[in-house]
Amino acid sequence: MEIKQYIGRNYNRYLMDYIRDKDGMPVETTKEMQKRIKRDYQLMDQVYKKQVGAVPDLYCIMHSNTSSYGDNANVSSANAASLEKMFKLNSNREGFSYNNRKSSPYDLTRLQLQAWWYTNHLLMRVKDDLPAKEQKQIKFVKGSQRRCKKWQLVKGRRNSNRI
């Protein structure tokens, strides 16, 4: 509710840029922007803990494919200060599913899934995203229904610690 005053019909980059007026001019100072972004992460922490029970390890920043964590270097720095403290991983780019050990845990790619995709379509997309030499190593196997039934849905997150 705190951000409602900033988000209009055309404004959807609340964490990615300065708050701007109708002409695209910033209406806040750098210190105000830093305070706003820090406060938003504090509120996010409270909501996750209250509603889900814990802060998830993975965060997917609102708008991907920006330079780092925002459209502006100062905004990016403000996001980095909070999200790298709060989360272990961040998906920052979209389009491909491939990440490797050299990938920064805060600049991971993600594949935007579509509801109409069949399982095979998803698996083929994942395989196609791999480097050619690694595609040959992938062997898809049918999952175990017995193991899947042991997963528990816990307030919007899967808890696999019981497997």
C-alpha positions as CSV (number, residue, x, y, z in Angstrom):
1,M,0.0,0.0,0.0
2,E,2.9,2.4,0.6
3,I,3.8,2.4,-3.1
4,K,0.3,3.0,-4.3
5,Q,0.8,6.7,-4.5
6,Y,3.7,6.2,-7.0
7,I,2.2,3.6,-9.3
8,G,-0.1,4.9,-11.9
9,R,-1.4,3.2,-15.0
10,N,1.8,3.8,-16.9
11,Y,4.3,3.4,-14.1
12,N,5.5,-0.1,-13.6
13,R,9.2,0.3,-12.9
14,Y,9.0,1.2,-9.2
15,L,12.2,-0.5,-8.2
16,M,14.0,0.0,-11.5
17,D,14.2,3.7,-11.8
18,Y,13.6,7.1,-10.1
19,I,10.0,8.1,-9.7
20,R,9.3,10.4,-12.6
21,D,6.7,12.9,-13.6
22,K,4.6,12.9,-16.7
23,D,7.5,14.3,-18.7
24,G,9.9,11.7,-17.5
25,M,11.8,13.9,-15.2
26,P,12.9,12.5,-11.8
27,V,10.8,13.9,-8.9
28,E,13.0,12.5,-6.1
29,T,16.7,13.0,-5.1
30,T,19.1,10.1,-5.1
31,K,18.9,9.9,-1.3
32,E,15.1,9.8,-1.5
33,M,15.2,7.0,-4.1
34,Q,17.7,5.0,-2.0
35,K,15.5,5.4,1.1
36,R,12.4,4.3,-1.0
37,I,14.1,1.3,-2.4
38,K,15.5,0.2,1.0
39,R,12.1,0.6,2.6
40,D,10.5,-1.5,-0.1
41,Y,12.9,-4.4,0.5
42,Q,12.2,-4.1,4.3
43,L,8.4,-4.3,3.6
44,M,9.1,-7.2,1.2
45,D,11.0,-9.0,4.0
46,Q,8.1,-8.5,6.5
47,V,5.4,-9.7,4.0
48,Y,7.4,-12.8,3.1
49,K,8.0,-13.7,6.7
50,K,4.4,-13.1,7.7
51,Q,2.6,-14.6,4.7
52,V,5.0,-17.4,3.7
53,G,7.0,-18.0,6.8
54,A,10.5,-17.2,5.4
55,V,12.2,-15.1,2.7
56,P,12.8,-17.3,-0.4
57,D,16.3,-17.8,-1.5
58,L,15.6,-16.8,-5.2
59,Y,14.4,-13.4,-6.3
60,C,13.3,-12.5,-9.8
61,I,13.8,-8.8,-10.2
62,M,10.7,-7.1,-11.5
63,H,12.1,-6.1,-14.9
64,S,14.9,-8.1,-16.4
65,N,17.5,-7.3,-19.0
66,T,18.4,-3.9,-17.5
67,S,21.9,-3.0,-16.8
68,S,22.4,-4.8,-13.4
69,Y,19.4,-4.0,-11.2
70,G,17.9,-1.0,-12.7
71,D,17.7,1.5,-15.5
72,N,20.1,3.9,-13.8
73,A,23.5,3.2,-12.1
74,N,22.3,4.8,-8.8
75,V,19.1,2.8,-8.8
76,S,21.0,-0.4,-9.6
77,S,23.4,0.2,-6.7
78,A,20.4,0.8,-4.3
79,N,18.8,-2.5,-5.4
80,A,22.1,-4.3,-5.1
81,A,22.6,-3.1,-1.5
82,S,19.3,-4.7,-0.4
83,L,18.7,-7.6,-2.7
84,E,22.2,-9.1,-2.3
85,K,21.7,-9.0,1.5
86,M,18.2,-10.5,1.4
87,F,18.4,-13.2,-1.2
88,K,21.0,-15.9,-2.2
89,L,20.1,-15.8,-5.9
90,N,18.6,-13.3,-8.3
91,S,17.3,-13.9,-11.8
92,N,18.2,-10.8,-13.6
93,R,17.9,-11.7,-17.3
94,E,15.3,-13.6,-19.4
95,G,15.2,-15.5,-22.6
96,F,17.4,-18.5,-21.8
97,S,17.5,-21.1,-19.0
98,Y,21.2,-21.8,-19.1
99,N,23.4,-20.7,-16.2
100,N,26.8,-22.2,-15.2
101,R,29.2,-22.1,-12.3
102,K,30.8,-18.9,-13.7
103,S,27.4,-17.1,-13.7
104,S,27.0,-14.6,-11.0
105,P,24.4,-15.8,-8.5
106,Y,22.8,-12.3,-8.8
107,D,22.8,-12.2,-12.6
108,L,21.1,-15.5,-13.5
109,T,19.0,-16.0,-16.6
110,R,15.5,-17.3,-16.6
111,L,13.2,-18.9,-19.1
112,Q,9.8,-17.3,-19.3
113,L,7.4,-20.3,-19.2
114,Q,4.1,-20.2,-21.0
115,A,1.0,-21.9,-19.6
116,W,0.3,-23.6,-22.9
117,W,3.7,-25.4,-23.0
118,Y,3.6,-29.2,-22.7
119,T,6.3,-30.8,-20.5
120,N,8.2,-31.9,-23.6
121,H,8.2,-28.4,-25.0
122,L,9.7,-27.1,-21.8
123,L,12.3,-29.9,-21.7
124,M,13.3,-29.3,-25.4
125,R,13.6,-25.5,-24.7
126,V,15.9,-26.2,-21.7
127,K,18.0,-28.6,-23.8
128,D,18.2,-26.2,-26.7
129,D,19.5,-23.5,-24.4
130,L,22.6,-25.6,-23.5
131,P,25.9,-25.3,-25.3
132,A,26.1,-28.0,-28.1
133,K,28.6,-30.2,-26.3
134,E,26.4,-30.3,-23.2
135,Q,23.2,-31.1,-25.1
136,K,24.5,-34.6,-25.8
137,Q,25.0,-35.3,-22.1
138,I,21.3,-34.6,-21.2
139,K,19.1,-37.7,-20.8
140,F,15.5,-37.0,-19.8
141,V,14.0,-39.6,-17.4
142,K,10.5,-40.0,-16.2
143,G,10.0,-38.7,-12.7
144,S,8.9,-40.8,-9.7
145,Q,5.3,-40.3,-8.8
146,R,6.2,-41.7,-5.3
147,R,8.7,-39.0,-4.7
148,C,6.5,-36.2,-6.0
149,K,3.7,-37.2,-3.6
150,K,6.1,-36.5,-0.7
151,W,6.3,-32.8,-1.6
152,Q,4.2,-30.6,0.6
153,L,2.7,-27.3,-0.5
154,V,3.5,-24.8,2.3
155,K,1.8,-21.5,1.9
156,G,2.9,-20.9,-1.7
157,R,6.3,-22.6,-1.6
158,R,7.4,-26.2,-2.0
159,N,9.1,-27.8,0.9
160,S,11.3,-30.6,-0.4
161,N,13.1,-31.2,2.9
162,R,10.9,-34.1,3.6
163,I,12.1,-36.1,0.6
